[in-house]
Amino acid sequence: MTVHIILTMIALVLILVSGTWYAKKRFKISLAVMGLGAIAFFVSSQVLEKMVHLLILHPQKDGTIPLMQEQPFLYVLYGIAMAALFEETARLIFFKWLEKKRKLEDRDALAYGLGHGGLELLYLGMGSLIGLLILFSFIQSSNTDVANLLPKTTLEMVQSLSVWQVYLLGVERVLALVLQIGLSIWVYQSVSQKKWLYLFVAYGLHALFDLAPALSQVGWIANPLLVEFILLVELLVFIWLTKSTFWKKS
């Protein structure tokens, strides 16, 4: 299992690096814009959004969230709404700020999306894989006292993990990267064309994409393959919609 986790980590890094290299060579994207996109993702979703979660959700010391257990439907609605609100608003603020500095260019959307989605891939995807790697090292350790320190539910989750689920985690991160680039295009077009409808579409689409994972989180979708299949279908439709809406205009 350790080998498969490492292979998935290497694949994710290679995909991000090669994608960035291609975008830089083919479209001459700004690495500064890409870096600011990464910062915007971290501040909006990992700082500000999580602060709101602490205030509203009141997570317990054992990691449980009362709203998830008592009102799972409300928890799902809250989760998808907050993710869309913070991340898409961060895009809006960035492009409005950049517009004041210089003329916006189409490649700015690609650069921002790569930065935003790239750091998400590294922070969430690589973070999860590194966490799994550490847990497996604990379980496989000859020192049983170390493994006994882990919660029973964590032990059961890690021990029941299949190889395909590890690779599925990598696939999900790649799908999310493409999604973040696409959503960046919608918000960029909203600012550059002064059409707020595109922004509201981005809010709605972001919430829609988060719906299946959120339903899985509360146990309403039990099969992880079904979640990824739904995400793939949504992404393919999203790519078609984005291309048909903006391709001739860009």
PDB file of C-alpha atoms in Angstrom:
ATOM      1  CA  MET A   1       0.000   0.000   0.000  1.00  0.00           C
ATOM      2  CA  THR A   2       2.860   2.382   0.811  1.00  0.00           C
ATOM      3  CA  VAL A   3       4.207   2.019  -2.738  1.00  0.00           C
ATOM      4  CA  HIS A   4       0.811   2.934  -4.239  1.00  0.00           C
ATOM      5  CA  ILE A   5       0.529   6.019  -2.027  1.00  0.00           C
ATOM      6  CA  ILE A   6       3.993   7.193  -3.099  1.00  0.00           C
ATOM      7  CA  LEU A   7       3.206   6.542  -6.772  1.00  0.00           C
ATOM      8  CA  THR A   8       0.008   8.580  -6.477  1.00  0.00           C
ATOM      9  CA  MET A   9       1.931  11.441  -4.849  1.00  0.00           C
ATOM     10  CA  ILE A  10       4.537  11.404  -7.626  1.00  0.00           C
ATOM     11  CA  ALA A  11       1.818  11.352 -10.292  1.00  0.00           C
ATOM     12  CA  LEU A  12       0.055  14.376  -8.780  1.00  0.00           C
ATOM     13  CA  VAL A  13       3.274  16.397  -8.611  1.00  0.00           C
ATOM     14  CA  LEU A  14       4.177  15.483 -12.193  1.00  0.00           C
ATOM     15  CA  ILE A  15       0.708  16.454 -13.447  1.00  0.00           C
ATOM     16  CA  LEU A  16       0.891  19.849 -11.751  1.00  0.00           C
ATOM     17  CA  VAL A  17       4.471  20.570 -12.820  1.00  0.00           C
ATOM     18  CA  SER A  18       3.937  19.456 -16.417  1.00  0.00           C
ATOM     19  CA  GLY A  19       0.657  21.369 -16.636  1.00  0.00           C
ATOM     20  CA  THR A  20       2.334  24.519 -15.350  1.00  0.00           C
ATOM     21  CA  TRP A  21       5.277  24.072 -17.725  1.00  0.00           C
ATOM     22  CA  TYR A  22       2.935  23.637 -20.699  1.00  0.00           C
ATOM     23  CA  ALA A  23       0.804  26.642 -19.733  1.00  0.00           C
ATOM     24  CA  LYS A  24       3.905  28.781 -19.319  1.00  0.00           C
ATOM     25  CA  LYS A  25       5.381  27.708 -22.661  1.00  0.00           C
ATOM     26  CA  ARG A  26       2.161  27.630 -24.704  1.00  0.00           C
ATOM     27  CA  PHE A  27       0.175  30.518 -23.223  1.00  0.00           C
ATOM     28  CA  LYS A  28       2.912  32.546 -21.501  1.00  0.00           C
ATOM     29  CA  ILE A  29       1.005  32.606 -18.207  1.00  0.00           C
ATOM     30  CA  SER A  30       2.220  34.834 -15.398  1.00  0.00           C
ATOM     31  CA  LEU A  31       3.760  32.855 -12.544  1.00  0.00           C
ATOM     32  CA  ALA A  32       3.021  35.837 -10.302  1.00  0.00           C
ATOM     33  CA  VAL A  33      -0.702  35.525 -11.059  1.00  0.00           C
ATOM     34  CA  MET A  34      -0.445  31.795 -10.448  1.00  0.00           C
ATOM     35  CA  GLY A  35       1.213  32.415  -7.096  1.00  0.00           C
ATOM     36  CA  LEU A  36      -1.438  34.943  -6.107  1.00  0.00           C
ATOM     37  CA  GLY A  37      -4.099  32.403  -7.069  1.00  0.00           C
ATOM     38  CA  ALA A  38      -2.521  29.933  -4.669  1.00  0.00           C
ATOM     39  CA  ILE A  39      -2.485  32.542  -1.900  1.00  0.00           C
ATOM     40  CA  ALA A  40      -6.119  33.441  -2.597  1.00  0.00           C
ATOM     41  CA  PHE A  41      -7.116  29.776  -2.276  1.00  0.00           C
ATOM     42  CA  PHE A  42      -5.315  29.360   1.028  1.00  0.00           C
ATOM     43  CA  VAL A  43      -6.602  32.559   2.608  1.00  0.00           C
ATOM     44  CA  SER A  44     -10.202  32.122   1.442  1.00  0.00           C
ATOM     45  CA  SER A  45     -10.735  28.403   2.052  1.00  0.00           C
ATOM     46  CA  GLN A  46      -8.178  27.425   4.659  1.00  0.00           C
ATOM     47  CA  VAL A  47      -8.204  30.553   6.834  1.00  0.00           C
ATOM     48  CA  LEU A  48     -11.381  32.620   6.460  1.00  0.00           C
ATOM     49  CA  GLU A  49     -13.784  29.783   5.658  1.00  0.00           C
ATOM     50  CA  LYS A  50     -12.437  27.615   8.469  1.00  0.00           C
ATOM     51  CA  MET A  51     -12.802  30.499  10.918  1.00  0.00           C
ATOM     52  CA  VAL A  52     -16.486  30.692   9.989  1.00  0.00           C
ATOM     53  CA  HIS A  53     -16.782  26.913  10.393  1.00  0.00           C
ATOM     54  CA  LEU A  54     -15.379  27.142  13.912  1.00  0.00           C
ATOM     55  CA  LEU A  55     -17.900  29.848  14.813  1.00  0.00           C
ATOM     56  CA  ILE A  56     -20.950  28.144  13.286  1.00  0.00           C
ATOM     57  CA  LEU A  57     -20.305  24.395  13.353  1.00  0.00           C
ATOM     58  CA  HIS A  58     -18.636  24.159  16.775  1.00  0.00           C
ATOM     59  CA  PRO A  59     -16.631  20.984  16.024  1.00  0.00           C
ATOM     60  CA  GLN A  60     -16.040  18.800  19.085  1.00  0.00           C
ATOM     61  CA  LYS A  61     -12.654  17.659  20.387  1.00  0.00           C
ATOM     62  CA  ASP A  62     -13.158  14.213  18.865  1.00  0.00           C
ATOM     63  CA  GLY A  63     -13.782  15.772  15.437  1.00  0.00           C
ATOM     64  CA  THR A  64     -17.553  15.259  15.365  1.00  0.00           C
ATOM     65  CA  ILE A  65     -19.827  18.067  14.199  1.00  0.00           C
ATOM     66  CA  PRO A  66     -23.278  18.287  15.865  1.00  0.00           C
ATOM     67  CA  LEU A  67     -24.993  19.751  12.793  1.00  0.00           C
ATOM     68  CA  MET A  68     -23.754  16.872  10.624  1.00  0.00           C
ATOM     69  CA  GLN A  69     -25.229  14.317  13.014  1.00  0.00           C
ATOM     70  CA  GLU A  70     -28.434  16.129  13.903  1.00  0.00           C
ATOM     71  CA  GLN A  71     -29.311  17.887  10.621  1.00  0.00           C
ATOM     72  CA  PRO A  72     -27.287  16.292   7.790  1.00  0.00           C
ATOM     73  CA  PHE A  73     -29.339  18.011   5.076  1.00  0.00           C
ATOM     74  CA  LEU A  74     -28.635  21.450   6.532  1.00  0.00           C
ATOM     75  CA  TYR A  75     -24.993  20.512   6.950  1.00  0.00           C
ATOM     76  CA  VAL A  76     -24.738  19.617   3.269  1.00  0.00           C
ATOM     77  CA  LEU A  77     -26.396  22.876   2.193  1.00  0.00           C
ATOM     78  CA  TYR A  78     -24.161  24.872   4.513  1.00  0.00           C
ATOM     79  CA  GLY A  79     -20.994  23.143   3.318  1.00  0.00           C
ATOM     80  CA  ILE A  80     -21.547  23.570  -0.409  1.00  0.00           C
ATOM     81  CA  ALA A  81     -22.734  27.164   0.016  1.00  0.00           C
ATOM     82  CA  MET A  82     -19.732  28.235   2.108  1.00  0.00           C
ATOM     83  CA  ALA A  83     -17.194  26.622  -0.222  1.00  0.00           C
ATOM     84  CA  ALA A  84     -18.716  28.360  -3.245  1.00  0.00           C
ATOM     85  CA  LEU A  85     -19.083  31.690  -1.458  1.00  0.00           C
ATOM     86  CA  PHE A  86     -15.519  31.973  -0.182  1.00  0.00           C
ATOM     87  CA  GLU A  87     -13.638  30.583  -3.177  1.00  0.00           C
ATOM     88  CA  GLU A  88     -15.599  32.322  -5.924  1.00  0.00           C
ATOM     89  CA  THR A  89     -15.604  35.608  -4.031  1.00  0.00           C
ATOM     90  CA  ALA A  90     -11.817  35.302  -3.706  1.00  0.00           C
ATOM     91  CA  ARG A  91     -11.619  34.959  -7.502  1.00  0.00           C
ATOM     92  CA  LEU A  92     -13.869  37.975  -7.940  1.00  0.00           C
ATOM     93  CA  ILE A  93     -11.802  40.136  -5.593  1.00  0.00           C
ATOM     94  CA  PHE A  94      -8.570  39.079  -7.277  1.00  0.00           C
ATOM     95  CA  PHE A  95      -9.703  39.800 -10.840  1.00  0.00           C
ATOM     96  CA  LYS A  96     -11.259  43.124  -9.813  1.00  0.00           C
ATOM     97  CA  TRP A  97      -7.965  44.052  -8.137  1.00  0.00           C
ATOM     98  CA  LEU A  98      -5.887  42.942 -11.126  1.00  0.00           C
ATOM     99  CA  GLU A  99      -8.160  44.871 -13.491  1.00  0.00           C
ATOM    100  CA  LYS A 100      -7.236  48.058 -11.654  1.00  0.00           C
ATOM    101  CA  LYS A 101      -3.533  47.297 -12.060  1.00  0.00           C
ATOM    102  CA  ARG A 102      -3.525  46.427 -15.773  1.00  0.00           C
ATOM    103  CA  LYS A 103      -5.658  45.149 -18.647  1.00  0.00           C
ATOM    104  CA  LEU A 104      -6.984  41.657 -17.988  1.00  0.00           C
ATOM    105  CA  GLU A 105      -5.878  38.885 -20.341  1.00  0.00           C
ATOM    106  CA  ASP A 106      -7.436  35.492 -21.037  1.00  0.00           C
ATOM    107  CA  ARG A 107      -4.326  33.720 -19.778  1.00  0.00           C
ATOM    108  CA  ASP A 108      -4.857  35.301 -16.355  1.00  0.00           C
ATOM    109  CA  ALA A 109      -7.795  32.943 -15.833  1.00  0.00           C
ATOM    110  CA  LEU A 110      -5.604  29.933 -16.614  1.00  0.00           C
ATOM    111  CA  ALA A 111      -2.803  31.171 -14.383  1.00  0.00           C
ATOM    112  CA  TYR A 112      -5.114  31.882 -11.463  1.00  0.00           C
ATOM    113  CA  GLY A 113      -6.877  28.539 -11.868  1.00  0.00           C
ATOM    114  CA  LEU A 114      -3.574  26.663 -11.897  1.00  0.00           C
ATOM    115  CA  GLY A 115      -2.468  28.474  -8.758  1.00  0.00           C
ATOM    116  CA  HIS A 116      -5.758  28.026  -6.933  1.00  0.00           C
ATOM    117  CA  GLY A 117      -6.280  24.426  -8.014  1.00  0.00           C
ATOM    118  CA  GLY A 118      -2.591  23.572  -7.831  1.00  0.00           C
ATOM    119  CA  LEU A 119      -2.237  24.505  -4.185  1.00  0.00           C
ATOM    120  CA  GLU A 120      -5.516  22.725  -3.443  1.00  0.00           C
ATOM    121  CA  LEU A 121      -4.056  19.622  -5.101  1.00  0.00           C
ATOM    122  CA  LEU A 122      -0.895  19.848  -3.007  1.00  0.00           C
ATOM    123  CA  TYR A 123      -2.469  20.950   0.260  1.00  0.00           C
ATOM    124  CA  LEU A 124      -5.479  18.621   0.280  1.00  0.00           C
ATOM    125  CA  GLY A 125      -4.410  15.784  -2.014  1.00  0.00           C
ATOM    126  CA  MET A 126      -0.780  15.485  -0.985  1.00  0.00           C
ATOM    127  CA  GLY A 127      -1.693  16.258   2.606  1.00  0.00           C
ATOM    128  CA  SER A 128      -4.168  13.369   2.700  1.00  0.00           C
ATOM    129  CA  LEU A 129      -1.691  10.994   1.080  1.00  0.00           C
ATOM    130  CA  ILE A 130       1.095  11.982   3.468  1.00  0.00           C
ATOM    131  CA  GLY A 131      -1.314  11.459   6.349  1.00  0.00           C
ATOM    132  CA  LEU A 132      -2.114   7.963   5.047  1.00  0.00           C
ATOM    133  CA  LEU A 133       1.577   7.232   4.651  1.00  0.00           C
ATOM    134  CA  ILE A 134       2.215   8.181   8.280  1.00  0.00           C
ATOM    135  CA  LEU A 135      -0.734   6.120   9.507  1.00  0.00           C
ATOM    136  CA  PHE A 136       0.448   3.054   7.596  1.00  0.00           C
ATOM    137  CA  SER A 137       3.936   3.456   9.048  1.00  0.00           C
ATOM    138  CA  PHE A 138       2.400   3.532  12.544  1.00  0.00           C
ATOM    139  CA  ILE A 139       0.317   0.419  11.895  1.00  0.00           C
ATOM    140  CA  GLN A 140       3.219  -1.481  10.353  1.00  0.00           C
ATOM    141  CA  SER A 141       5.562  -0.435  13.158  1.00  0.00           C
ATOM    142  CA  SER A 142       6.890  -3.196  15.373  1.00  0.00           C
ATOM    143  CA  ASN A 143       6.012  -0.987  18.320  1.00  0.00           C
ATOM    144  CA  THR A 144       2.345  -1.834  18.923  1.00  0.00           C
ATOM    145  CA  ASP A 145       2.044   0.908  21.528  1.00  0.00           C
ATOM    146  CA  VAL A 146       2.297   3.512  18.768  1.00  0.00           C
ATOM    147  CA  ALA A 147      -0.550   1.959  16.773  1.00  0.00           C
ATOM    148  CA  ASN A 148      -2.671   1.637  19.895  1.00  0.00           C
ATOM    149  CA  LEU A 149      -2.560   5.412  20.319  1.00  0.00           C
ATOM    150  CA  LEU A 150      -4.670   5.799  17.156  1.00  0.00           C
ATOM    151  CA  PRO A 151      -8.484   5.936  17.467  1.00  0.00           C
ATOM    152  CA  LYS A 152     -10.238   2.668  16.679  1.00  0.00           C
ATOM    153  CA  THR A 153     -12.210   4.215  13.819  1.00  0.00           C
ATOM    154  CA  THR A 154      -8.998   5.506  12.238  1.00  0.00           C
ATOM    155  CA  LEU A 155      -7.384   2.091  12.479  1.00  0.00           C
ATOM    156  CA  GLU A 156     -10.396   0.425  10.902  1.00  0.00           C
ATOM    157  CA  MET A 157     -10.508   2.983   8.093  1.00  0.00           C
ATOM    158  CA  VAL A 158      -6.837   2.598   7.218  1.00  0.00           C
ATOM    159  CA  GLN A 159      -6.886  -1.204   7.459  1.00  0.00           C
ATOM    160  CA  SER A 160      -9.932  -1.452   5.181  1.00  0.00           C
ATOM    161  CA  LEU A 161      -8.470   0.914   2.570  1.00  0.00           C
ATOM    162  CA  SER A 162      -8.016  -0.625  -0.876  1.00  0.00           C
ATOM    163  CA  VAL A 163      -5.358   0.203  -3.449  1.00  0.00           C
ATOM    164  CA  TRP A 164      -7.926   1.536  -5.917  1.00  0.00           C
ATOM    165  CA  GLN A 165      -9.172   4.001  -3.306  1.00  0.00           C
ATOM    166  CA  VAL A 166      -5.699   5.518  -3.058  1.00  0.00           C
ATOM    167  CA  TYR A 167      -5.559   6.074  -6.816  1.00  0.00           C
ATOM    168  CA  LEU A 168      -9.143   7.333  -6.732  1.00  0.00           C
ATOM    169  CA  LEU A 169      -8.038  10.064  -4.351  1.00  0.00           C
ATOM    170  CA  GLY A 170      -5.482  11.153  -6.938  1.00  0.00           C
ATOM    171  CA  VAL A 171      -8.080  11.128  -9.713  1.00  0.00           C
ATOM    172  CA  GLU A 172     -10.382  13.314  -7.609  1.00  0.00           C
ATOM    173  CA  ARG A 173      -7.625  15.890  -7.137  1.00  0.00           C
ATOM    174  CA  VAL A 174      -6.986  16.052 -10.885  1.00  0.00           C
ATOM    175  CA  LEU A 175     -10.705  16.528 -11.568  1.00  0.00           C
ATOM    176  CA  ALA A 176     -10.748  19.296  -8.957  1.00  0.00           C
ATOM    177  CA  LEU A 177      -7.778  21.001 -10.634  1.00  0.00           C
ATOM    178  CA  VAL A 178      -9.586  21.112 -13.986  1.00  0.00           C
ATOM    179  CA  LEU A 179     -12.700  22.368 -12.223  1.00  0.00           C
ATOM    180  CA  GLN A 180     -10.822  25.210 -10.541  1.00  0.00           C
ATOM    181  CA  ILE A 181      -9.405  26.334 -13.866  1.00  0.00           C
ATOM    182  CA  GLY A 182     -12.879  26.277 -15.412  1.00  0.00           C
ATOM    183  CA  LEU A 183     -14.459  28.246 -12.587  1.00  0.00           C
ATOM    184  CA  SER A 184     -11.659  30.801 -12.858  1.00  0.00           C
ATOM    185  CA  ILE A 185     -12.618  31.292 -16.508  1.00  0.00           C
ATOM    186  CA  TRP A 186     -16.234  32.013 -15.558  1.00  0.00           C
ATOM    187  CA  VAL A 187     -15.336  34.589 -12.903  1.00  0.00           C
ATOM    188  CA  TYR A 188     -12.699  36.148 -15.154  1.00  0.00           C
ATOM    189  CA  GLN A 189     -15.273  36.531 -17.936  1.00  0.00           C
ATOM    190  CA  SER A 190     -17.729  37.999 -15.454  1.00  0.00           C
ATOM    191  CA  VAL A 191     -15.251  40.731 -14.525  1.00  0.00           C
ATOM    192  CA  SER A 192     -13.821  41.369 -17.989  1.00  0.00           C
ATOM    193  CA  GLN A 193     -17.219  41.448 -19.726  1.00  0.00           C
ATOM    194  CA  LYS A 194     -19.064  43.062 -16.790  1.00  0.00           C
ATOM    195  CA  LYS A 195     -21.652  40.272 -16.821  1.00  0.00           C
ATOM    196  CA  TRP A 196     -22.601  39.316 -13.258  1.00  0.00           C
ATOM    197  CA  LEU A 197     -24.643  36.376 -14.507  1.00  0.00           C
ATOM    198  CA  TYR A 198     -21.387  34.493 -15.124  1.00  0.00           C
ATOM    199  CA  LEU A 199     -20.380  35.050 -11.495  1.00  0.00           C
ATOM    200  CA  PHE A 200     -23.665  33.669 -10.183  1.00  0.00           C
ATOM    201  CA  VAL A 201     -23.290  30.692 -12.506  1.00  0.00           C
ATOM    202  CA  ALA A 202     -19.833  30.087 -11.003  1.00  0.00           C
ATOM    203  CA  TYR A 203     -21.312  30.170  -7.481  1.00  0.00           C
ATOM    204  CA  GLY A 204     -24.001  27.682  -8.481  1.00  0.00           C
ATOM    205  CA  LEU A 205     -21.674  25.359 -10.362  1.00  0.00           C
ATOM    206  CA  HIS A 206     -19.175  25.286  -7.515  1.00  0.00           C
ATOM    207  CA  ALA A 207     -21.919  24.322  -5.072  1.00  0.00           C
ATOM    208  CA  LEU A 208     -23.183  21.658  -7.480  1.00  0.00           C
ATOM    209  CA  PHE A 209     -19.742  20.078  -7.834  1.00  0.00           C
ATOM    210  CA  ASP A 210     -19.373  19.907  -4.055  1.00  0.00           C
ATOM    211  CA  LEU A 211     -22.786  18.264  -3.626  1.00  0.00           C
ATOM    212  CA  ALA A 212     -21.815  14.634  -4.289  1.00  0.00           C
ATOM    213  CA  PRO A 213     -18.758  14.706  -1.971  1.00  0.00           C
ATOM    214  CA  ALA A 214     -20.866  16.405   0.715  1.00  0.00           C
ATOM    215  CA  LEU A 215     -23.570  13.743   0.418  1.00  0.00           C
ATOM    216  CA  SER A 216     -20.852  11.124   0.736  1.00  0.00           C
ATOM    217  CA  GLN A 217     -19.540  12.838   3.848  1.00  0.00           C
ATOM    218  CA  VAL A 218     -22.878  12.453   5.642  1.00  0.00           C
ATOM    219  CA  GLY A 219     -23.261   8.883   4.409  1.00  0.00           C
ATOM    220  CA  TRP A 220     -26.027   9.448   1.858  1.00  0.00           C
ATOM    221  CA  ILE A 221     -23.776   8.210  -0.969  1.00  0.00           C
ATOM    222  CA  ALA A 222     -21.844   5.196   0.252  1.00  0.00           C
ATOM    223  CA  ASN A 223     -19.965   4.205  -2.892  1.00  0.00           C
ATOM    224  CA  PRO A 224     -16.869   6.390  -3.571  1.00  0.00           C
ATOM    225  CA  LEU A 225     -16.824   5.242  -7.185  1.00  0.00           C
ATOM    226  CA  LEU A 226     -20.296   6.703  -7.641  1.00  0.00           C
ATOM    227  CA  VAL A 227     -19.104  10.033  -6.245  1.00  0.00           C
ATOM    228  CA  GLU A 228     -16.200  10.180  -8.696  1.00  0.00           C
ATOM    229  CA  PHE A 229     -18.425   9.097 -11.593  1.00  0.00           C
ATOM    230  CA  ILE A 230     -20.851  11.917 -10.797  1.00  0.00           C
ATOM    231  CA  LEU A 231     -17.953  14.379 -10.617  1.00  0.00           C
ATOM    232  CA  LEU A 232     -16.575  13.179 -13.954  1.00  0.00           C
ATOM    233  CA  VAL A 233     -19.945  13.538 -15.704  1.00  0.00           C
ATOM    234  CA  GLU A 234     -20.445  16.995 -14.178  1.00  0.00           C
ATOM    235  CA  LEU A 235     -16.959  18.034 -15.250  1.00  0.00           C
ATOM    236  CA  LEU A 236     -17.438  16.869 -18.837  1.00  0.00           C
ATOM    237  CA  VAL A 237     -20.704  18.815 -19.082  1.00  0.00           C
ATOM    238  CA  PHE A 238     -18.979  21.801 -17.466  1.00  0.00           C
ATOM    239  CA  ILE A 239     -16.147  21.717 -20.012  1.00  0.00           C
ATOM    240  CA  TRP A 240     -18.674  21.610 -22.858  1.00  0.00           C
ATOM    241  CA  LEU A 241     -20.665  24.472 -21.341  1.00  0.00           C
ATOM    242  CA  THR A 242     -17.554  26.595 -20.791  1.00  0.00           C
ATOM    243  CA  LYS A 243     -16.267  25.954 -24.298  1.00  0.00           C
ATOM    244  CA  SER A 244     -19.600  26.672 -25.970  1.00  0.00           C
ATOM    245  CA  THR A 245     -20.072  29.855 -23.942  1.00  0.00           C
ATOM    246  CA  PHE A 246     -16.617  31.432 -24.194  1.00  0.00           C
ATOM    247  CA  TRP A 247     -14.589  29.717 -26.918  1.00  0.00           C
ATOM    248  CA  LYS A 248     -15.611  32.039 -29.743  1.00  0.00           C
ATOM    249  CA  LYS A 249     -15.403  35.079 -27.486  1.00  0.00           C
ATOM    250  CA  SER A 250     -11.908  34.391 -26.155  1.00  0.00           C
TER     251      SER A 250
END
